Amino acid sequence: MTEINSVTTLTHDGDVAVITLNSPPVNALSGNVRQGLYDGFKAAGASDAKAIVLICEGRTFIAGADISEFGAAAGTPTASLFDVQDMMENAKVPVVAAIHGTALGGGLEVALCAHYRVAVPSARLGLPEVALGLLPGAGGTQRLPRVVGVETALEMMTSGRHVPAPEAAKLGLVDELAEEGKLKEAALAFANKCVAENKPLVKISENNTKLEAARGKPEIFAAFRKANARKFRGFAAPEANIKCIEAAVNSASFDEGLKAERKLFGELMMGSQSAAQRYYFFAERQAQKIPGIADDIPLRPIKKVGVIGAGTMGGGIAMNFANVGIPVVIVEQQQAPLDKGLATIRSNYERSRTAKPEETAKRISLITGSLSMEEAFADVDLVIEAVFERMDIKKDIFTKLDAICKPGAILATNTSGLNIDEIASVTKRPQDVIGLHFFSPANVMKLLEIVRADHTADDVIMTSMKLSKQIGKIAALVGVCPGFVGNRILGQRQREAQKLVLEGAMPWDVDRVLYDFGFPMGPFAMSDLAGLDIGWVKEKSNGETIRDVLCEADRRGQKTGAGYYDYDENRNAQPSAFTEKVIHDFIVKSGANPRKIDDEEILERCIYPMINEAVKILEEGKAIRASDIDVVWVNGYGWPVYRGGPMFYGDLIGGPAVVLKKMQEFEAKMGDQFKPAALLEKLVAEGKKFSDLKG
Ligand code: 3HC
């Protein structure tokens, strides 16, 4: 065995040279890896090997370029990815890439420079650069459409989808599927076959057949852009990916296409969107790390889960566990709501069709119902309460759980803002009590706020964090405070949105500004969608707020055809003269003078107080680090990921000094609600950024 460098070895197996990479955790293409590959291929080429296999140790094949290198200062000069690719593609003997785990981004781009690819069925291949606000910058945009065709390349590159190996084999991306666990043997056998059969050294870059099929058909691109306009709104990267495939089709040569790719890659890399999306990639992973708790702390096994409440929330929560094979028992007080809840779960599964019918049936069978907590919860490892938001009801439930559940069971509440310490205080085991705040619809929304109460044990926190990953959620650990992190910050935006309307902006002005910023919808459109009458009681309504008056006029949102907006039969919203009059009457009654409010003020009034509140949350220790707040807002509240989150955005627009100045201005004009956080002033005094708040 020859040690090429610290992450690369070269061995020989008969006539085949085997280059093995071992750079945990994901064999990303850092400088060291590129140099190892370059030197490895050079040495293999100079040996008497008749074929070369590239294989990786650890959990995966190369998962892409090393994202942490992007935007960082250049280190010691090493071989570039292009040097490595040239060496592979122009090797004089067949090169076979042996793929397990994931071949993503630069990893797939390397594999596409091998003459052949062998993969185990569990492997996944893709070009996910778009999710980082980028495009494949090592020839992937030019090679992928040459293999899979233009339409499939458009879909794969703009979605970033990880394609399972069996599908990749059908697409021609993989030449042979190996038996699981026998990758090396299969790759060696394939390499020997190449030699024995004198198979050609296939260079993808030289095969234009699939591109020619799309030449002179701009309608392919026009139709793709049109069909995806909504999905791509606001993002720069999807369009740049499309342009690269257009360049592949229309360029006179592979090299000309590569030039277009390089140019567009450089533009994206320099832009703020990719910076935000790359930051966000690491923010999500950082959020899983809890200072003071070892990552390998022994976890509590979760083999069976209980849920209290068969409503929309309880049902959605239950589905998350059934989806990963964990049995769930739901408890309700009455048979009718229990039956209704279970029926809703069944129909959700049947409608969503995300799994094969037999898998769907299995998931449904894992969710059972009961009317008795005593019977249902004696053996559960985790119970999640998802009932009405009233402290007395929650306390009553937790008193019972304390008496029923086995020692060590985790007792969780899905409260969206009640004091969990108070809930825990009725039990004799506050160390087992935690908040698991799911977002509605709980089977769809990615965010999970995990709420640490005063006495919550470390292993309960870590078990919850790991469990969240198992059920496909993105978790952030937060502390007990009204509204926790997400809703507490949302409260600022809601308050300002309402106030702006009473000062002269129309709901559709506020909504438009926030929609253009990148949110999926503004607060008023959101209220109409959710129903204006949530929490509204007809008998107690006395026209005190705009919402009261709208509900009294039976304008309760989309479901009644009118709310803040008027809706046509297809639920298309139109500004409403009725709402405008209601607002006008309120302003007149208050004696205020409506004024013209420009878009800039609307945005600043909605966003700056959110950033200020986020800083207060950090000051109080209710979130660990600034980036956790961004994780909450991107995942749970539709903050556009290409703006990173409120904290990243705060730095992008100039940092704490800019936000402080604006808050001081607002405070002077409009009072205490805009009082800057003390920590904001401290950051400015110390010349720090929001991203310096790292916990
Ligand atoms: N660069 C640097 N670090 C990476 C990385 C990468 N490409 N991919 C993963 N990591 C790190 C993560 O930050 C994490 O580090 P941590 O343990 O310190 O938090 C560790 O590897 C493990 O990652 P995950 O927690 O995400 O592990 P999973 O097993 O859940 O997922 C994965 C593995 C599917 C490979 C996932 O990490 C992933 O999607 N990675 C990114 C893949 C990607 O986007 N590749 C394209 C990069 S851009 C590119 O190649 C440009 C080229 O065209 C020139």
Short mmCIF file of C-alpha atoms in Angstrom, two decimals, residues 135-344:
data_model
loop_
_atom_site.label_atom_id
_atom_site.label_comp_id
_atom_site.label_asym_id
_atom_site.label_seq_id
_atom_site.Cartn_x
_atom_site.Cartn_y
_atom_site.Cartn_z
CA LEU A 135 -24.58 25.73 -9.58
CA PRO A 136 -22.30 22.77 -10.22
CA GLY A 137 -19.05 24.53 -10.98
CA ALA A 138 -16.84 21.64 -12.02
CA GLY A 139 -18.38 20.73 -15.34
CA GLY A 140 -21.51 19.16 -13.88
CA THR A 141 -23.82 21.50 -15.78
CA GLN A 142 -22.20 20.38 -19.03
CA ARG A 143 -21.82 16.68 -18.30
CA LEU A 144 -25.10 15.87 -16.58
CA PRO A 145 -27.37 16.81 -19.53
CA ARG A 146 -25.06 14.83 -21.82
CA VAL A 147 -25.86 11.74 -19.74
CA VAL A 148 -29.47 12.13 -18.62
CA GLY A 149 -30.83 14.53 -21.24
CA VAL A 150 -31.86 18.14 -20.93
CA GLU A 151 -35.26 17.77 -19.23
CA THR A 152 -33.98 15.44 -16.50
CA ALA A 153 -30.91 17.60 -15.95
CA LEU A 154 -33.14 20.67 -15.55
CA GLU A 155 -35.21 18.88 -12.94
CA MET A 156 -32.24 17.40 -11.08
CA MET A 157 -30.17 20.57 -10.97
CA THR A 158 -32.91 23.00 -10.02
CA SER A 159 -34.32 20.71 -7.32
CA GLY A 160 -30.97 19.40 -6.08
CA ARG A 161 -32.69 16.05 -5.62
CA HIS A 162 -30.59 13.10 -4.43
CA VAL A 163 -31.43 10.42 -6.99
CA PRO A 164 -31.46 6.83 -5.68
CA ALA A 165 -28.90 4.61 -7.44
CA PRO A 166 -31.46 2.29 -9.07
CA GLU A 167 -33.10 5.33 -10.71
CA ALA A 168 -29.66 6.71 -11.59
CA ALA A 169 -28.89 3.40 -13.29
CA LYS A 170 -32.00 3.77 -15.44
CA LEU A 171 -30.93 7.30 -16.32
CA GLY A 172 -27.49 6.09 -17.41
CA LEU A 173 -25.67 7.82 -14.54
CA VAL A 174 -24.69 4.47 -13.03
CA ASP A 175 -23.38 1.67 -15.23
CA GLU A 176 -23.80 -1.19 -12.80
CA LEU A 177 -25.53 -1.76 -9.48
CA ALA A 178 -23.45 -3.70 -6.96
CA GLU A 179 -24.74 -5.92 -4.20
CA GLU A 180 -25.07 -3.99 -0.94
CA GLY A 181 -21.88 -4.36 1.13
CA LYS A 182 -19.91 -5.73 -1.83
CA LEU A 183 -19.00 -2.50 -3.59
CA LYS A 184 -15.28 -2.98 -3.77
CA GLU A 185 -15.57 -6.51 -5.17
CA ALA A 186 -18.11 -5.34 -7.75
CA ALA A 187 -15.99 -2.35 -8.81
CA LEU A 188 -12.90 -4.55 -9.15
CA ALA A 189 -14.85 -7.10 -11.19
CA PHE A 190 -16.22 -4.32 -13.39
CA ALA A 191 -12.72 -2.88 -13.88
CA ASN A 192 -11.36 -6.31 -14.80
CA LYS A 193 -14.25 -6.76 -17.24
CA CYS A 194 -13.38 -3.42 -18.87
CA VAL A 195 -9.84 -4.72 -19.39
CA ALA A 196 -10.89 -8.18 -20.58
CA GLU A 197 -13.48 -6.81 -23.01
CA ASN A 198 -11.35 -3.86 -24.02
CA LYS A 199 -14.22 -1.50 -23.21
CA PRO A 200 -13.89 2.06 -24.53
CA LEU A 201 -12.73 4.90 -22.28
CA VAL A 202 -16.04 6.75 -22.25
CA LYS A 203 -15.61 10.53 -21.98
CA ILE A 204 -18.98 12.08 -21.23
CA SER A 205 -17.71 15.47 -22.40
CA GLU A 206 -17.39 14.12 -25.94
CA ASN A 207 -20.91 12.76 -26.32
CA ASN A 208 -23.34 15.37 -27.65
CA THR A 209 -26.23 13.13 -28.76
CA LYS A 210 -28.64 14.12 -25.99
CA LEU A 211 -27.80 17.81 -26.36
CA GLU A 212 -28.41 17.74 -30.08
CA ALA A 213 -31.87 16.37 -29.42
CA ALA A 214 -32.69 19.63 -27.60
CA ARG A 215 -30.92 22.00 -29.99
CA GLY A 216 -33.22 24.52 -31.69
CA LYS A 217 -35.96 23.89 -29.12
CA PRO A 218 -35.96 26.91 -26.82
CA GLU A 219 -39.53 26.01 -25.89
CA ILE A 220 -38.14 23.28 -23.58
CA PHE A 221 -36.54 25.97 -21.42
CA ALA A 222 -39.44 28.41 -21.71
CA ALA A 223 -41.91 25.75 -20.56
CA PHE A 224 -39.65 24.71 -17.66
CA ARG A 225 -39.25 28.31 -16.48
CA LYS A 226 -42.99 28.92 -16.68
CA ALA A 227 -43.92 25.73 -14.83
CA ASN A 228 -41.53 26.54 -11.99
CA ALA A 229 -41.84 30.31 -11.75
CA ARG A 230 -43.57 30.18 -8.36
CA LYS A 231 -41.10 27.73 -6.90
CA PHE A 232 -38.06 29.71 -8.06
CA ARG A 233 -39.42 33.15 -7.07
CA GLY A 234 -36.73 35.31 -5.51
CA PHE A 235 -33.92 32.76 -5.94
CA ALA A 236 -31.01 33.55 -8.27
CA ALA A 237 -29.51 30.05 -8.51
CA PRO A 238 -32.24 28.11 -10.35
CA GLU A 239 -32.14 30.52 -13.28
CA ALA A 240 -28.34 30.36 -13.43
CA ASN A 241 -28.53 26.55 -13.47
CA ILE A 242 -31.01 26.69 -16.35
CA LYS A 243 -28.77 29.10 -18.27
CA CYS A 244 -25.86 26.67 -17.95
CA ILE A 245 -27.87 23.85 -19.48
CA GLU A 246 -28.92 26.22 -22.25
CA ALA A 247 -25.24 26.93 -22.77
CA ALA A 248 -24.52 23.20 -22.94
CA VAL A 249 -27.13 22.85 -25.67
CA ASN A 250 -26.21 25.95 -27.67
CA SER A 251 -22.43 26.15 -27.34
CA ALA A 252 -20.18 25.07 -30.17
CA SER A 253 -18.01 23.00 -27.85
CA PHE A 254 -17.80 21.49 -24.36
CA ASP A 255 -15.14 24.06 -23.43
CA GLU A 256 -17.34 26.96 -24.49
CA GLY A 257 -20.12 25.58 -22.27
CA LEU A 258 -17.65 25.26 -19.41
CA LYS A 259 -16.75 28.93 -19.79
CA ALA A 260 -20.38 29.92 -19.39
CA GLU A 261 -20.61 27.69 -16.31
CA ARG A 262 -17.53 29.29 -14.76
CA LYS A 263 -18.82 32.78 -15.30
CA LEU A 264 -22.24 32.10 -13.80
CA PHE A 265 -20.71 30.11 -10.92
CA GLY A 266 -18.47 33.07 -10.08
CA GLU A 267 -21.40 35.46 -10.10
CA LEU A 268 -23.42 33.30 -7.74
CA MET A 269 -20.46 32.70 -5.46
CA MET A 270 -19.90 36.45 -5.08
CA GLY A 271 -23.57 37.18 -4.39
CA SER A 272 -25.30 37.54 -1.04
CA GLN A 273 -27.82 34.76 -1.73
CA SER A 274 -25.25 32.00 -1.86
CA ALA A 275 -23.47 33.46 1.17
CA ALA A 276 -26.80 33.27 3.02
CA GLN A 277 -27.58 29.74 1.88
CA ARG A 278 -24.11 28.43 2.68
CA TYR A 279 -24.30 30.08 6.10
CA TYR A 280 -27.67 28.47 6.60
CA PHE A 281 -26.34 25.00 5.71
CA PHE A 282 -23.97 25.18 8.65
CA ALA A 283 -26.49 26.98 10.90
CA GLU A 284 -28.86 24.03 10.70
CA ARG A 285 -26.12 21.61 11.66
CA GLN A 286 -24.77 23.90 14.37
CA ALA A 287 -28.22 24.03 15.97
CA GLN A 288 -27.90 20.33 16.79
CA LYS A 289 -24.89 21.00 19.03
CA ILE A 290 -25.67 21.91 22.62
CA PRO A 291 -22.84 23.48 24.61
CA GLY A 292 -22.29 21.63 27.86
CA ILE A 293 -23.94 18.40 26.67
CA ALA A 294 -21.74 15.74 25.11
CA ASP A 295 -22.91 14.66 21.67
CA ASP A 296 -22.51 11.02 22.69
CA ILE A 297 -24.46 11.21 25.96
CA PRO A 298 -26.47 7.96 26.38
CA LEU A 299 -29.96 8.53 25.01
CA ARG A 300 -33.28 7.27 26.31
CA PRO A 301 -34.71 4.65 23.95
CA ILE A 302 -37.94 5.76 22.28
CA LYS A 303 -39.82 2.67 21.12
CA LYS A 304 -43.39 3.76 21.75
CA VAL A 305 -44.97 7.21 21.84
CA GLY A 306 -48.19 8.53 23.37
CA VAL A 307 -50.04 11.62 22.17
CA ILE A 308 -52.81 13.38 24.04
CA GLY A 309 -55.33 15.01 21.74
CA ALA A 310 -56.56 13.71 18.38
CA GLY A 311 -57.05 17.17 16.87
CA THR A 312 -55.12 18.51 13.88
CA MET A 313 -51.99 19.00 15.96
CA GLY A 314 -52.09 15.66 17.82
CA GLY A 315 -52.80 13.74 14.62
CA GLY A 316 -50.00 15.48 12.72
CA ILE A 317 -47.55 14.79 15.55
CA ALA A 318 -48.50 11.12 15.63
CA MET A 319 -47.88 10.75 11.88
CA ASN A 320 -44.25 11.84 12.29
CA PHE A 321 -43.50 8.86 14.49
CA ALA A 322 -45.50 6.31 12.51
CA ASN A 323 -43.62 7.46 9.39
CA VAL A 324 -40.38 6.14 10.90
CA GLY A 325 -41.89 2.96 12.28
CA ILE A 326 -42.50 4.04 15.90
CA PRO A 327 -45.92 2.94 17.23
CA VAL A 328 -48.09 5.76 18.59
CA VAL A 329 -51.16 5.64 20.80
CA ILE A 330 -53.44 8.69 20.81
CA VAL A 331 -55.68 9.37 23.77
CA GLU A 332 -58.88 11.42 23.62
CA GLN A 333 -61.61 11.90 26.18
CA GLN A 334 -64.51 10.96 23.91
CA GLN A 335 -64.98 8.31 21.22
CA ALA A 336 -66.32 10.71 18.56
CA PRO A 337 -63.32 13.08 18.41
CA LEU A 338 -60.99 10.09 18.62
CA ASP A 339 -62.67 8.43 15.64
CA LYS A 340 -62.66 11.69 13.75
CA GLY A 341 -58.95 12.24 14.47
CA LEU A 342 -58.00 8.72 13.38
CA ALA A 343 -60.11 9.08 10.22
CA THR A 344 -58.35 12.36 9.40
#
